[in-house]
Coordinates of C-alpha atoms and ligand atoms in Angstrom, one line a residue:
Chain A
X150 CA -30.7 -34.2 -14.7
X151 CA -28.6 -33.4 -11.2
X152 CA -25.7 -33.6 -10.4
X153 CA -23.2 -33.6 -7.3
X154 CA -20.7 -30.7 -8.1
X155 CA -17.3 -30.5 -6.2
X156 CA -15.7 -27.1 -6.9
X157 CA -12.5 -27.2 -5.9
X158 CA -10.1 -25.0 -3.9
X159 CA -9.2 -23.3 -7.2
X160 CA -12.5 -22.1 -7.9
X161 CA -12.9 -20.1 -4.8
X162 CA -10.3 -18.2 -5.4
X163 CA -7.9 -17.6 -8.9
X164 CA -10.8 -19.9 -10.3
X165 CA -13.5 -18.1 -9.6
X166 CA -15.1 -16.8 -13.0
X167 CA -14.8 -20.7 -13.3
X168 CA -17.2 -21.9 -10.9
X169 CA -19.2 -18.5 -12.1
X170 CA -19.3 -20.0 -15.8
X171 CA -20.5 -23.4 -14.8
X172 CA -23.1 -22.6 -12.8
X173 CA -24.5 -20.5 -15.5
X174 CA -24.2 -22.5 -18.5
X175 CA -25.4 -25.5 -16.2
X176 CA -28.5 -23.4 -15.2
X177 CA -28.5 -22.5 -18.9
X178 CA -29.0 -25.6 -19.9
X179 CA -31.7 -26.6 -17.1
X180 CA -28.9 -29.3 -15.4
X181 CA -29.1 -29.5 -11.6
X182 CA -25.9 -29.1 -9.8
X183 CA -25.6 -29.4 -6.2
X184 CA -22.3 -28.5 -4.3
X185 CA -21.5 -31.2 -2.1
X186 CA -21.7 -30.3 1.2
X187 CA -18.8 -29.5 3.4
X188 CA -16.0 -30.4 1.2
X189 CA -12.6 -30.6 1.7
X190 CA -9.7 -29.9 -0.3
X191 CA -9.1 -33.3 -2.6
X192 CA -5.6 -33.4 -1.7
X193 CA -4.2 -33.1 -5.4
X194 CA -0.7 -34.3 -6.4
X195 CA 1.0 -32.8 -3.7
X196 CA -0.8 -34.7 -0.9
X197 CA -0.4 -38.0 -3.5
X198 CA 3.3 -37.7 -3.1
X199 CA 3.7 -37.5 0.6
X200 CA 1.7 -39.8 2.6
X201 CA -0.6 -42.5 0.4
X202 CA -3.1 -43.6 2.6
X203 CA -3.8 -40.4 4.1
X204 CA -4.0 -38.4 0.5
X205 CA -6.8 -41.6 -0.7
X206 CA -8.9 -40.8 2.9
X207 CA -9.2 -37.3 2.5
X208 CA -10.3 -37.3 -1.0
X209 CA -12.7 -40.3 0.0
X210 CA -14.3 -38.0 2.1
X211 CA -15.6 -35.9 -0.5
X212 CA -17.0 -39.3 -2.8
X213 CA -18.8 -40.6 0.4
X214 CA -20.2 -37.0 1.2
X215 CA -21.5 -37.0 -2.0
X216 CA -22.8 -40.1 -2.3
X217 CA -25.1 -39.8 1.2
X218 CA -26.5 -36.7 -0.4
X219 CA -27.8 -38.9 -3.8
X220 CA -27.8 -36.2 -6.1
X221 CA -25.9 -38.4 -8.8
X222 CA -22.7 -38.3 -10.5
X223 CA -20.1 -35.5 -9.6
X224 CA -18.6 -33.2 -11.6
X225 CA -15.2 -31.9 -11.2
X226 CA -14.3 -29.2 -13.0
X227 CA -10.6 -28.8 -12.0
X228 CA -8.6 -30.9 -13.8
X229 CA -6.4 -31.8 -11.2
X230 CA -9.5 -32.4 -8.5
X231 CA -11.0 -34.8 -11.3
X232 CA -8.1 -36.5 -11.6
X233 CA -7.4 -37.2 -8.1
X234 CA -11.1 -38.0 -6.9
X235 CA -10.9 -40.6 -10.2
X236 CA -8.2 -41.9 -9.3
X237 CA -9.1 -42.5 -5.6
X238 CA -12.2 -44.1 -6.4
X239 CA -10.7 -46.2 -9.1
X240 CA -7.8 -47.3 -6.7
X241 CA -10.3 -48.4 -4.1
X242 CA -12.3 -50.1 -6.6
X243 CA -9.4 -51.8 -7.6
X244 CA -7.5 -52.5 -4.3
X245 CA -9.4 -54.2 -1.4
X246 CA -6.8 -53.6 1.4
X247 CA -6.4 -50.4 0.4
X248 CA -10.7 -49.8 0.6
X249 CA -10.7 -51.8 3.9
X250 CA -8.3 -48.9 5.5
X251 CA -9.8 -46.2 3.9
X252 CA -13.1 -47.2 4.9
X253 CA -12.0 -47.3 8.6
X254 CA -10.4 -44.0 8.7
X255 CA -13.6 -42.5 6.8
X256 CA -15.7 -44.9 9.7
X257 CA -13.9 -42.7 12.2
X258 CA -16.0 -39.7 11.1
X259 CA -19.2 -41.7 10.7
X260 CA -18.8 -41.5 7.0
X261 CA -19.3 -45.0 4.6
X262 CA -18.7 -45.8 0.9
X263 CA -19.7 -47.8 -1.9
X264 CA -18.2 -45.5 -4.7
X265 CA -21.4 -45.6 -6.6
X266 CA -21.0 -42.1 -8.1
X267 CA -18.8 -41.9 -10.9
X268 CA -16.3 -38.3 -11.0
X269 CA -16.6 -36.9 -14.0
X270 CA -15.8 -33.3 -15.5
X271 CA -18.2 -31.1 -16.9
X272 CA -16.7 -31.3 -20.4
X273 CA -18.0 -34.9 -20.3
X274 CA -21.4 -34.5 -19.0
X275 CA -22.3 -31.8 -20.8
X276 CA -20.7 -33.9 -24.5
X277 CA -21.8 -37.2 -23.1
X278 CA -25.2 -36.4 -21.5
X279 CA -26.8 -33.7 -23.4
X280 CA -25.0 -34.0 -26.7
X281 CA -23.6 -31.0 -28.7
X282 CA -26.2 -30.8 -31.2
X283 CA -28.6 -30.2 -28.3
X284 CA -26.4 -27.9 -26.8
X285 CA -26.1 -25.9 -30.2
X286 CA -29.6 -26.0 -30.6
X287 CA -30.6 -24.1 -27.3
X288 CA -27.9 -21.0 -28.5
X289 CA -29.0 -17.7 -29.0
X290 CA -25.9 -16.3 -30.3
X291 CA -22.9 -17.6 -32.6
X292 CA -19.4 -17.0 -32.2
X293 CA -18.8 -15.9 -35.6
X294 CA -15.3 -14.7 -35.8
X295 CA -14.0 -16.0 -32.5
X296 CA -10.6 -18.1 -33.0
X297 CA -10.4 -21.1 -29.7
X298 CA -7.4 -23.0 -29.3
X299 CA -8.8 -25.5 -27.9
X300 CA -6.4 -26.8 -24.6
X301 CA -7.6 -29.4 -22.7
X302 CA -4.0 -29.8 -20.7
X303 CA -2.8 -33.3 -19.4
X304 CA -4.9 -34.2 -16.5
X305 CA -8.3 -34.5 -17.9
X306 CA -7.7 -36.5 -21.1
X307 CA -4.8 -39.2 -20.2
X308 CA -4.7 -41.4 -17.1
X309 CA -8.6 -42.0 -15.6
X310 CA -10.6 -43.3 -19.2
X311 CA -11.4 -39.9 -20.6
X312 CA -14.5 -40.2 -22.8
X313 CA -12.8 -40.0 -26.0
X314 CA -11.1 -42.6 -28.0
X315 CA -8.3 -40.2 -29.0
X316 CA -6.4 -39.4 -25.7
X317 CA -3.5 -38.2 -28.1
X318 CA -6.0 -35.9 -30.1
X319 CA -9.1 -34.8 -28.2
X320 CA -11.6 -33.2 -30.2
X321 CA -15.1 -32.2 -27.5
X322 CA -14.5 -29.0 -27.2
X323 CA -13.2 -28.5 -30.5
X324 CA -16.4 -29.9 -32.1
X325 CA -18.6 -28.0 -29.5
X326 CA -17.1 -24.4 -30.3
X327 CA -17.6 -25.0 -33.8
X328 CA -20.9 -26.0 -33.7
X329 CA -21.8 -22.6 -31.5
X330 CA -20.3 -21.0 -34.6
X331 CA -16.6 -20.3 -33.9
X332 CA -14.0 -21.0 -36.5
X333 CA -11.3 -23.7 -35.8
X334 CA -7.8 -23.3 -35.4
X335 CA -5.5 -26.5 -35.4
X336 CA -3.6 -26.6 -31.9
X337 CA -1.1 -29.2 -32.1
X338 CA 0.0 -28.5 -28.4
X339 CA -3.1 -28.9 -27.2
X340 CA -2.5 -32.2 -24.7
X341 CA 0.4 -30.8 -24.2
X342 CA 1.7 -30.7 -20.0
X343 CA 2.1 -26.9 -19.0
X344 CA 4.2 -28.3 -16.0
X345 CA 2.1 -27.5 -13.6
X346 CA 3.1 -26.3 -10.1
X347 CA 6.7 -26.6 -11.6
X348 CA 5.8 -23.1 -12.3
X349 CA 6.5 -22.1 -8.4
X350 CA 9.1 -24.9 -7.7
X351 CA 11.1 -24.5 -11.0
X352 CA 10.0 -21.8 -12.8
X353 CA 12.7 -21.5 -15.9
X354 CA 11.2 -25.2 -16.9
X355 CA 7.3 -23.9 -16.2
X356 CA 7.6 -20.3 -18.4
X357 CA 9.7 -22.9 -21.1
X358 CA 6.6 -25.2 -21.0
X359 CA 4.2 -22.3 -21.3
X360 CA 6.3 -20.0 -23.5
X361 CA 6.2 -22.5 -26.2
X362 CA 1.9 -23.2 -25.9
X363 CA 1.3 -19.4 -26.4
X364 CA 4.1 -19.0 -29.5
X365 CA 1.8 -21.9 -30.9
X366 CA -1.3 -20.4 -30.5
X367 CA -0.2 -17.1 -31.6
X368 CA 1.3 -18.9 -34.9
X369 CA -1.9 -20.5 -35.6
X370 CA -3.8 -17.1 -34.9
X371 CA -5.9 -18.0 -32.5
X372 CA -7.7 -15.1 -30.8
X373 CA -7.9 -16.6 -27.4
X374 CA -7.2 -20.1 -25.7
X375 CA -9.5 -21.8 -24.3
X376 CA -9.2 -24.3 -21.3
X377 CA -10.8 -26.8 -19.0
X378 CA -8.8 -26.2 -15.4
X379 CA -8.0 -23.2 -13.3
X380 CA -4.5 -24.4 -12.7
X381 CA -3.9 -24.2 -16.6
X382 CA -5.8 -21.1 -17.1
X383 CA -3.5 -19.6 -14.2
X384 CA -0.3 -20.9 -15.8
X385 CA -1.2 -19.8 -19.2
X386 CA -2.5 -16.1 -18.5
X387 CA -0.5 -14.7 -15.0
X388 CA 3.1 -15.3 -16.7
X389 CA 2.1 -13.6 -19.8
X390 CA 3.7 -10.4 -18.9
X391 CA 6.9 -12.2 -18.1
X392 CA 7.3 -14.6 -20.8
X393 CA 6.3 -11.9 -23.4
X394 CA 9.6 -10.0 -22.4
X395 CA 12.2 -13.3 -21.7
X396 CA 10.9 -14.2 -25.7
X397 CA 11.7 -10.4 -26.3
X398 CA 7.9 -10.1 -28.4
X399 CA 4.2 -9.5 -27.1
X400 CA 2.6 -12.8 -26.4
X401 CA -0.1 -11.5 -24.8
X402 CA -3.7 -13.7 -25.4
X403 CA -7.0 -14.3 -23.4
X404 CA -7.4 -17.6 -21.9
X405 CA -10.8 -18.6 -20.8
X406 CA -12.8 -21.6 -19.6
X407 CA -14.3 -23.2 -21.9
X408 CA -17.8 -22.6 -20.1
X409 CA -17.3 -18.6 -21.0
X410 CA -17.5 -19.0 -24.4
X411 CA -20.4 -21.6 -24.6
X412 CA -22.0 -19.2 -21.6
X413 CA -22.0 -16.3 -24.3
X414 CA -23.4 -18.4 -26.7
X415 CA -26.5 -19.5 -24.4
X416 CA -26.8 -15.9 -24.1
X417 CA -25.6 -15.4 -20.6
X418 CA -24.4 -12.0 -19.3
X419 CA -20.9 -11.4 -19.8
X420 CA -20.5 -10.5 -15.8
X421 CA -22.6 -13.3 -15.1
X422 CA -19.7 -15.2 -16.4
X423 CA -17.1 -13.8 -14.5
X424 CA -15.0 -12.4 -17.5
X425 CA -14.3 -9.2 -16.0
X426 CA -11.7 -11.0 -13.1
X427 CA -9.2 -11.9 -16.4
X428 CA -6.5 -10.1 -16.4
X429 CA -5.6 -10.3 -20.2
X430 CA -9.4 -9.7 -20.9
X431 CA -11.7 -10.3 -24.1
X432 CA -11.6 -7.1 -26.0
X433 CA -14.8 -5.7 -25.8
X434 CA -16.1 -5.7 -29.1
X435 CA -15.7 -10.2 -29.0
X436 CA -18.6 -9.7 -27.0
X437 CA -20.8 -8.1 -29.5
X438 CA -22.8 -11.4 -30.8
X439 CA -24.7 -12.4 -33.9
X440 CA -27.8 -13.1 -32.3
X441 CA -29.0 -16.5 -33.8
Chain B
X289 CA -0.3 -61.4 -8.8
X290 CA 1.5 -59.1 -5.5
X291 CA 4.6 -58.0 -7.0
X292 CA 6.5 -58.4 -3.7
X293 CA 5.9 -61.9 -3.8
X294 CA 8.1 -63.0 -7.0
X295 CA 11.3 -64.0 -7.2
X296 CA 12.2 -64.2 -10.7
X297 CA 15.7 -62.6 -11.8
X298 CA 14.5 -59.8 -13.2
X299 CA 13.0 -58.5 -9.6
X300 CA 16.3 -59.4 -7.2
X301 CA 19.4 -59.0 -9.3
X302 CA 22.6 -61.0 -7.8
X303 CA 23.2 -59.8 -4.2
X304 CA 22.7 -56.7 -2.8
X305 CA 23.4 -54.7 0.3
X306 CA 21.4 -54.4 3.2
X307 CA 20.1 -50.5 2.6
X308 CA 19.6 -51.7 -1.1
X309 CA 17.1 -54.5 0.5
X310 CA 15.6 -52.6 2.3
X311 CA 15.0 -49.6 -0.5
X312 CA 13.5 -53.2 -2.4
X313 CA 11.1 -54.3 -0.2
X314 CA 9.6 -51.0 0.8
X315 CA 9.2 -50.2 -3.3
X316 CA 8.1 -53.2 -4.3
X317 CA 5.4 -53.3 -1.4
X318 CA 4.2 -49.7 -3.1
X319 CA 3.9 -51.5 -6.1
X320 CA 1.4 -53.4 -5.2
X321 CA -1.0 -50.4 -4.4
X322 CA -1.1 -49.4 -7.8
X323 CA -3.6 -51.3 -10.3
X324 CA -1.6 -53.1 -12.9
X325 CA 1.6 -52.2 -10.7
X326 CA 3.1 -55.6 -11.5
X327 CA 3.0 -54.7 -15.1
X328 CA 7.0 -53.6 -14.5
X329 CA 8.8 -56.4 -14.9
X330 CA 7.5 -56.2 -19.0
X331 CA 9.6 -52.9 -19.9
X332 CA 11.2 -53.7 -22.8
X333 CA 13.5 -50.7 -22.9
X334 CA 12.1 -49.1 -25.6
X335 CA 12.5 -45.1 -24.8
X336 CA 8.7 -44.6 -25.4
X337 CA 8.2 -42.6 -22.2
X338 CA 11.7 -41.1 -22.5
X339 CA 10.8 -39.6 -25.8
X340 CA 6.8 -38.7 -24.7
X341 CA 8.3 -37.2 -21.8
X342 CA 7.9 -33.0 -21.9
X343 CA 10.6 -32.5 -19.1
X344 CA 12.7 -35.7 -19.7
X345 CA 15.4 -32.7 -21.1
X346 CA 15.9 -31.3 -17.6
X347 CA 15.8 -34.9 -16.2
X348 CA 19.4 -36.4 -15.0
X349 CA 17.8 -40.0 -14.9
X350 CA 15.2 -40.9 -17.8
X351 CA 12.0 -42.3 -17.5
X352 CA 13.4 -45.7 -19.3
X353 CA 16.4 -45.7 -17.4
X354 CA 14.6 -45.6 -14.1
X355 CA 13.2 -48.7 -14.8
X356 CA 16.9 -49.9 -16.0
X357 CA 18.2 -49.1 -12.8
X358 CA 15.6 -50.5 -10.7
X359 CA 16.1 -53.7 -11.9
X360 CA 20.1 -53.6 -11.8
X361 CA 19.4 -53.2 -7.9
X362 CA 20.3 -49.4 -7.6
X363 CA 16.9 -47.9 -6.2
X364 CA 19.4 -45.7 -3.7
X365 CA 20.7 -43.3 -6.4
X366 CA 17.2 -43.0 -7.9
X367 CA 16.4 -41.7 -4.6
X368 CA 18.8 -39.1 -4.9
X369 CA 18.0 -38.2 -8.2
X370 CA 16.4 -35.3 -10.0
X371 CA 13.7 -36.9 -11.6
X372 CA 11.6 -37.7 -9.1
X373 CA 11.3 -34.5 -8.6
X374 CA 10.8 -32.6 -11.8
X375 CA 8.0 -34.7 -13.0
X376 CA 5.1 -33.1 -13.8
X377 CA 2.8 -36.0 -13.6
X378 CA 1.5 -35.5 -16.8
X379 CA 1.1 -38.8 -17.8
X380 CA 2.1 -38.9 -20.8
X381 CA 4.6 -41.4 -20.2
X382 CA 1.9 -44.2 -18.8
X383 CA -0.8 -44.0 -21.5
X384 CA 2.0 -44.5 -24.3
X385 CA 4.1 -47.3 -22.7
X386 CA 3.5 -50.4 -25.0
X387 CA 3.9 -52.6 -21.7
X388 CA 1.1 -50.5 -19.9
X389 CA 4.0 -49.8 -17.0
X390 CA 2.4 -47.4 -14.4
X391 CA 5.6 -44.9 -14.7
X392 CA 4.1 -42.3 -12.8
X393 CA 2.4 -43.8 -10.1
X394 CA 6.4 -45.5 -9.5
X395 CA 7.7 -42.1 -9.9
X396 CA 5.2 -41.3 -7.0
X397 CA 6.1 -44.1 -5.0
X398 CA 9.9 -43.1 -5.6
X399 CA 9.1 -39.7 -4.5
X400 CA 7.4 -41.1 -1.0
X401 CA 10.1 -43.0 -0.2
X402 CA 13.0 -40.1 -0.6
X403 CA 10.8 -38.5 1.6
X404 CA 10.6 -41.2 3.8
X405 CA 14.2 -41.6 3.7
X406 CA 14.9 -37.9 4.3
X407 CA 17.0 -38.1 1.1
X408 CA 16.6 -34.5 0.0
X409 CA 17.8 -31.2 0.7
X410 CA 16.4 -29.1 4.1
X411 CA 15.2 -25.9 1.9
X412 CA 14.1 -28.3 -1.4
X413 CA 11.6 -26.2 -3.1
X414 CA 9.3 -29.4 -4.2
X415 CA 9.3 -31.1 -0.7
X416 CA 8.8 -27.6 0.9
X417 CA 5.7 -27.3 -1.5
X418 CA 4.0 -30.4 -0.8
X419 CA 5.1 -30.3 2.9
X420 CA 3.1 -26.5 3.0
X421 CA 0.2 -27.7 1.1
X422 CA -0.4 -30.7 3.0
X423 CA 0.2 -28.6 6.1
X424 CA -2.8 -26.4 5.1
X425 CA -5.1 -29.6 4.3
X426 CA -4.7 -30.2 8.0
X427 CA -5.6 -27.3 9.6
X428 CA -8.5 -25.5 7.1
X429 CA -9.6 -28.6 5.7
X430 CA -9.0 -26.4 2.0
X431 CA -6.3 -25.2 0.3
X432 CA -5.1 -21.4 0.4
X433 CA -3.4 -20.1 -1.4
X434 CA -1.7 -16.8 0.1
X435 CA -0.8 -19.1 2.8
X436 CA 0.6 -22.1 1.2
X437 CA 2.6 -19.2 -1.3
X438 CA 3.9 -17.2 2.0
X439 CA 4.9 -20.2 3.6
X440 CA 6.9 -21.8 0.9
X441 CA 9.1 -18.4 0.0
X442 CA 10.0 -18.1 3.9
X443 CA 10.6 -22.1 4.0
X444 CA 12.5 -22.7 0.8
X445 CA 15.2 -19.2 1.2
X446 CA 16.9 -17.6 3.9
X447 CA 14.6 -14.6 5.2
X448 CA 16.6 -12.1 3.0
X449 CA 15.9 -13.9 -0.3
X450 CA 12.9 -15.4 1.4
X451 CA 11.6 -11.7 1.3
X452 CA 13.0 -10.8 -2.0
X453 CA 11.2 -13.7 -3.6
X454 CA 8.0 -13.1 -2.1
X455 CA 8.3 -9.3 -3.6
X456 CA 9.2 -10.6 -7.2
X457 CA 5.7 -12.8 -7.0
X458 CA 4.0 -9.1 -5.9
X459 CA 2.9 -7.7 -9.6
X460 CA 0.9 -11.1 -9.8
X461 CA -0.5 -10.9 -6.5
X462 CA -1.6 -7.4 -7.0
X463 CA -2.7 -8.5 -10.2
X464 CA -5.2 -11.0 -8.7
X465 CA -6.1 -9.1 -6.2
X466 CA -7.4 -6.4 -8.2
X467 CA -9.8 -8.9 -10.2
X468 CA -11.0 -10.6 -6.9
X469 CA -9.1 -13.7 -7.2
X470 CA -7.6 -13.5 -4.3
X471 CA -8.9 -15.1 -0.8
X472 CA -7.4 -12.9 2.2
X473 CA -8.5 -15.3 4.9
X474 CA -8.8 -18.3 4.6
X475 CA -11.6 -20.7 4.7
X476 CA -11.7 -23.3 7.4
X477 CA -14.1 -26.2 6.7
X478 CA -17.0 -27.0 9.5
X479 CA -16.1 -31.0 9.3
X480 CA -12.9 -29.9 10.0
X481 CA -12.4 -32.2 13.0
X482 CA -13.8 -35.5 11.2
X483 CA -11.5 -34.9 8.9
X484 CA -8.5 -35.0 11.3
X485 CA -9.7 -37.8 12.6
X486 CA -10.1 -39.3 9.1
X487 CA -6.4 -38.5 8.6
X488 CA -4.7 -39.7 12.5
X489 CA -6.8 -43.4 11.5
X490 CA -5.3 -43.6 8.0
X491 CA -1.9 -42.5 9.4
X492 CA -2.0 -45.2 11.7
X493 CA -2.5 -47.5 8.9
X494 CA 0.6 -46.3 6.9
X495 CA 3.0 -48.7 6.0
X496 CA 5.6 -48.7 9.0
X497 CA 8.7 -47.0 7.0
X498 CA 12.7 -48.8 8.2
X499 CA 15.2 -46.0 7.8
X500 CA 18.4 -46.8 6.2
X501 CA 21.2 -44.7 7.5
X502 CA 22.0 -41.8 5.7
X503 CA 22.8 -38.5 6.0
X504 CA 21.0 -35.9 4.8
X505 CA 22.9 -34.4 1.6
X506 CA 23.2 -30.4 1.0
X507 CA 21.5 -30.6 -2.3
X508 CA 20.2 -33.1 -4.8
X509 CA 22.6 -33.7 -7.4
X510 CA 22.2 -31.5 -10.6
X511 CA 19.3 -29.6 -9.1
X512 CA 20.7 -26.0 -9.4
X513 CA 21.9 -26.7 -13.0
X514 CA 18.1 -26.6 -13.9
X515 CA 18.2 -22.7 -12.0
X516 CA 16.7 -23.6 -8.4
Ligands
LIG630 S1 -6.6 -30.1 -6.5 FE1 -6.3 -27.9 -6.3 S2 -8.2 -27.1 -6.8 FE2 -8.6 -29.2 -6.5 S3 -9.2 -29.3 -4.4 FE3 -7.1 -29.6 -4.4 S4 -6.1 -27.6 -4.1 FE4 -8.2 -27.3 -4.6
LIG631 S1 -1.9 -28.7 -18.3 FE1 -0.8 -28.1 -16.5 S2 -2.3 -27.4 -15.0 FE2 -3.4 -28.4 -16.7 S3 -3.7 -30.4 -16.1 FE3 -1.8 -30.5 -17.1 S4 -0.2 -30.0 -15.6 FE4 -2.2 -29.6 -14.7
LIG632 S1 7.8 -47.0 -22.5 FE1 7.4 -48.6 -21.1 S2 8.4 -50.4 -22.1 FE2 9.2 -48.6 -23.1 S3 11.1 -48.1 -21.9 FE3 9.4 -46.9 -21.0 S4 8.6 -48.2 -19.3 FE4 9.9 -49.5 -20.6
LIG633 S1 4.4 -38.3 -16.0 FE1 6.4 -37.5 -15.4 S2 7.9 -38.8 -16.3 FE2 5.9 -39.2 -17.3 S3 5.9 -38.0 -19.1 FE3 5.0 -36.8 -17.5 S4 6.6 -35.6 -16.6 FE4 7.6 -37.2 -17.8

């Protein structure tokens, strides 16, 4: 199966042990993913909120790129790039004035679209496509020991028909760390908005937000939180030193993409999957494995 | 059905002034951008996205009672209001509404038109932010980060505490530098001239945007309460 695979500003940079993870545990799992050429920056919800046609053109860029290149679907792995590349091609879909004046602007660099790929984020694919049973069954190691809370965030599961039925109560990524062997832990917050780039505009509401994810997974003894976007993994593990000393006690924790853990489990190489640019890291013996 | 077109009660309360009108039409033509847009005039008041809402307690006009005061006529003071401003777009608000209103995709279109409007403070963090991050778009085609973080702590202080605040974000630069998550230079795209073409052809087809006359105020109201 291929796949077209839009990384994301994110991922070249503070992201980057993301993008390392995917293409791994995609290469793992014998999935073809193939970056779209040339992209641009989708624009995300600060371009949304200043000019509207301009922020639905410049993400259209990327879907008709994409598209000419016929590799399939494309994954987004950034929670905030799949929302906004959804949205845009749902909106288009939707809103024929708004397609006709997109599709001029995109005709002024040679570029059509038919918004035949879907955008979808890798959490999906891999669940939808492959199926956690096969997933678990190509492991070579189990996470025996290893406590997730599982935090999928707000952009990925609400607005844009996320997968699941439950958009109150996801359960993917739950359900695929457990079958790869690690133990749940209940994470009530785990929809739960960490506010986002309030965190540089307003940042006593952003280290609130955040303060109040880690004090739940610390409660429910969780040895590590696990996410699906490099904004939330940025929010959640760069503030860690301040927020441990405004709530006057240690809350210190890993947070990982969930492609880390699952990468570990396929048997990739810890470097491979970029776990040494954390800064709270993975204390070295939760990388000594069971080997299945 | 277009939004814009109706004329029942609910949409155009009584009379109202001319800015008002004009604050009106300019929404209401937003609305009908969004799918299922028209979907506003069935709120039924019932606090859902109030109470869903994780910063509705730093808010000085509520989810619900943005739709309240849109349809009393008074679009002008949620212009000038924090809200807009402090939402996170999270969402939560619009998958849980029993009428299926699209709150944050108004909140957005609320958020344009203060901009539009200049209705906002000169140095307002959240404007500067998306002002600096669009500003990036434009000329690398990607986002970077050390640039769009320098250029918001010199835009939104004075130099002094422009370069105090940039030191206070140091230990997490250093931080991410140190684990190579940091891009010194940025990255400029090689389409980068298609793509300002794509962007001067859809900014010709922007909505044409009538200023009503205001003056710019020194702050929005409540702002610094929340410690900005
Ligand atoms: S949303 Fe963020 S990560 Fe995604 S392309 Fe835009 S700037 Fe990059
Ligand atoms: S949790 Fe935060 S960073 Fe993640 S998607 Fe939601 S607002 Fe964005
Ligand atoms: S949840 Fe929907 S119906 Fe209820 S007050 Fe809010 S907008 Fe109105
Ligand atoms: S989208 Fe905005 S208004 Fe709605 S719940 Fe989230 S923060 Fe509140």
């Amino acid at each position: 199966m291929d796949y077209a695979y839009y990384p994301g500003c994110s991922l070249e940079s503070t992201g980057v042990s993301y993008h390392k993870s995917i293409v791994e545990v995609f290469r793992a799992l014998g999935l073809g993913l193939h970056e779209i050429e040339d992209w641009n920056c989708c624009g995300a919800t600060a371009y949304m909120s200043v000019k509207e046609t301009v922020s639905f053109a410049i993400s259209a860029r990327n879907l008709a790129i994409a598209e000419r290149m016929g590799k399939g679907d494309i994954v987004a792995p950034c929670s905030a790039c799949y929302l906004v590349l959804a949205k845009t091609r749902r909106f288009l879909m939707e809103r024929p004035e708004l397609k006709s004046k997109v599709d001029e602007a995109l005709a002024a660099a040679g570029l059509t679209l038919k918004c035949k790929c879907a955008v979808r984020h890798p959490l999906e694919v891999l669940v939808s496509d492959l199926g956690i049973e096969a997933i678990a069954a190509k492991a070579k190691r189990r996470l025996t020991g290893h406590r997730y809370a599982c935090y999928y965030g707000c952009q990925m599961v609400r607005p844009e028909r996320y997968f699941e039925e439950d958009r109150e109560f996801p359960m993917a990524m739950d359900d695929l760390m457990a079958a790869l062997g690690a133990e749940e832990v209940e994470f009530p917050l785990k929809v739960r908005c960490c506010g986002a780039s309030q965190m540089v505009t307003n940042e006593e509401v952003g280290l609130d937000l955040v303060q109040s994810l880690l004090e739940c997974a610390h409660a429910r003894g969780a040895s590590a939180i696990v996410t699906t976007c490099p904004m939330c993994q940025y929010n959640l593990e760069l503030y860690q030193d301040k927020i441990s000393s405004r709530a006057g006690k240690d809350l210190h924790i890993p947070v990982l993409y969930f492609t880390q853990p699952l990468g570990l489990a396929l048997g990739c190489d810890p470097q491979a999957l970029g776990l040494q640019h954390h800064t709270v890291p993975l204390p070295q013996e939760a990388l000594i494995l069971e080997e299945v | 059905m277009a939004v814009s077109n109706l004329t029942d009660h609910a949409l155009s309360p009584g009379t109202l002034p001319h800015s008002e009108r004009v604050l009106r039409k300019a929404f209401l033509d937003q609305v009908d951008d969004i799918p299922g847009g028209e979907k506003l005039r069935k709120c039924i008041q019932c606090g859902t996205c109030t109470g869903s809402c994780p910063l509705s307690y730093t808010m000085d006009v509520s989810p619900r009672e943005v739709i309240a005061r849109f349809r009393a006529g008074d679009i002008e003071s949620l212009l000038r209001s924090r809200t807009i401003w402090t939402c996170a777009s999270c969402y939560n608000c619009t998958v849980r509404c029993p009428a299926g209103i699209k709150i944050t995709d108004l909140l957005y279109a609320l958020k344009r038109m203060s901009m539009d409007q200049g209705i906002y403070p000169k140095r307002f963090p959240v404007y500067v932010f998306s002002e600096s991050f669009v500003k990036m778009v434009k000329r690398y085609g990607r986002n970077w980060e050390v640039g769009l973080m320098e250029r918001f702590q010199r835009r939104t202080t004075t130099p002094v505490l422009g370069l105090f605040k940039s030191m206070s974000m140091l230990p997490i630069f250093f931080k991410l530098f140190r684990r190579g998550r940091v891009n010194i230079f940025p990255k400029k795209i090689k389409g980068i001239r298609d793509l300002k073409r794509i962007i001067e052809k859809a900014e010709q087809m922007e909505r044409p945007v009538e200023r009503i006359e205001e003056k710019r105020p020194t702050r929005v109201v409540g702002y610094e309460a929340i410690g900005s």
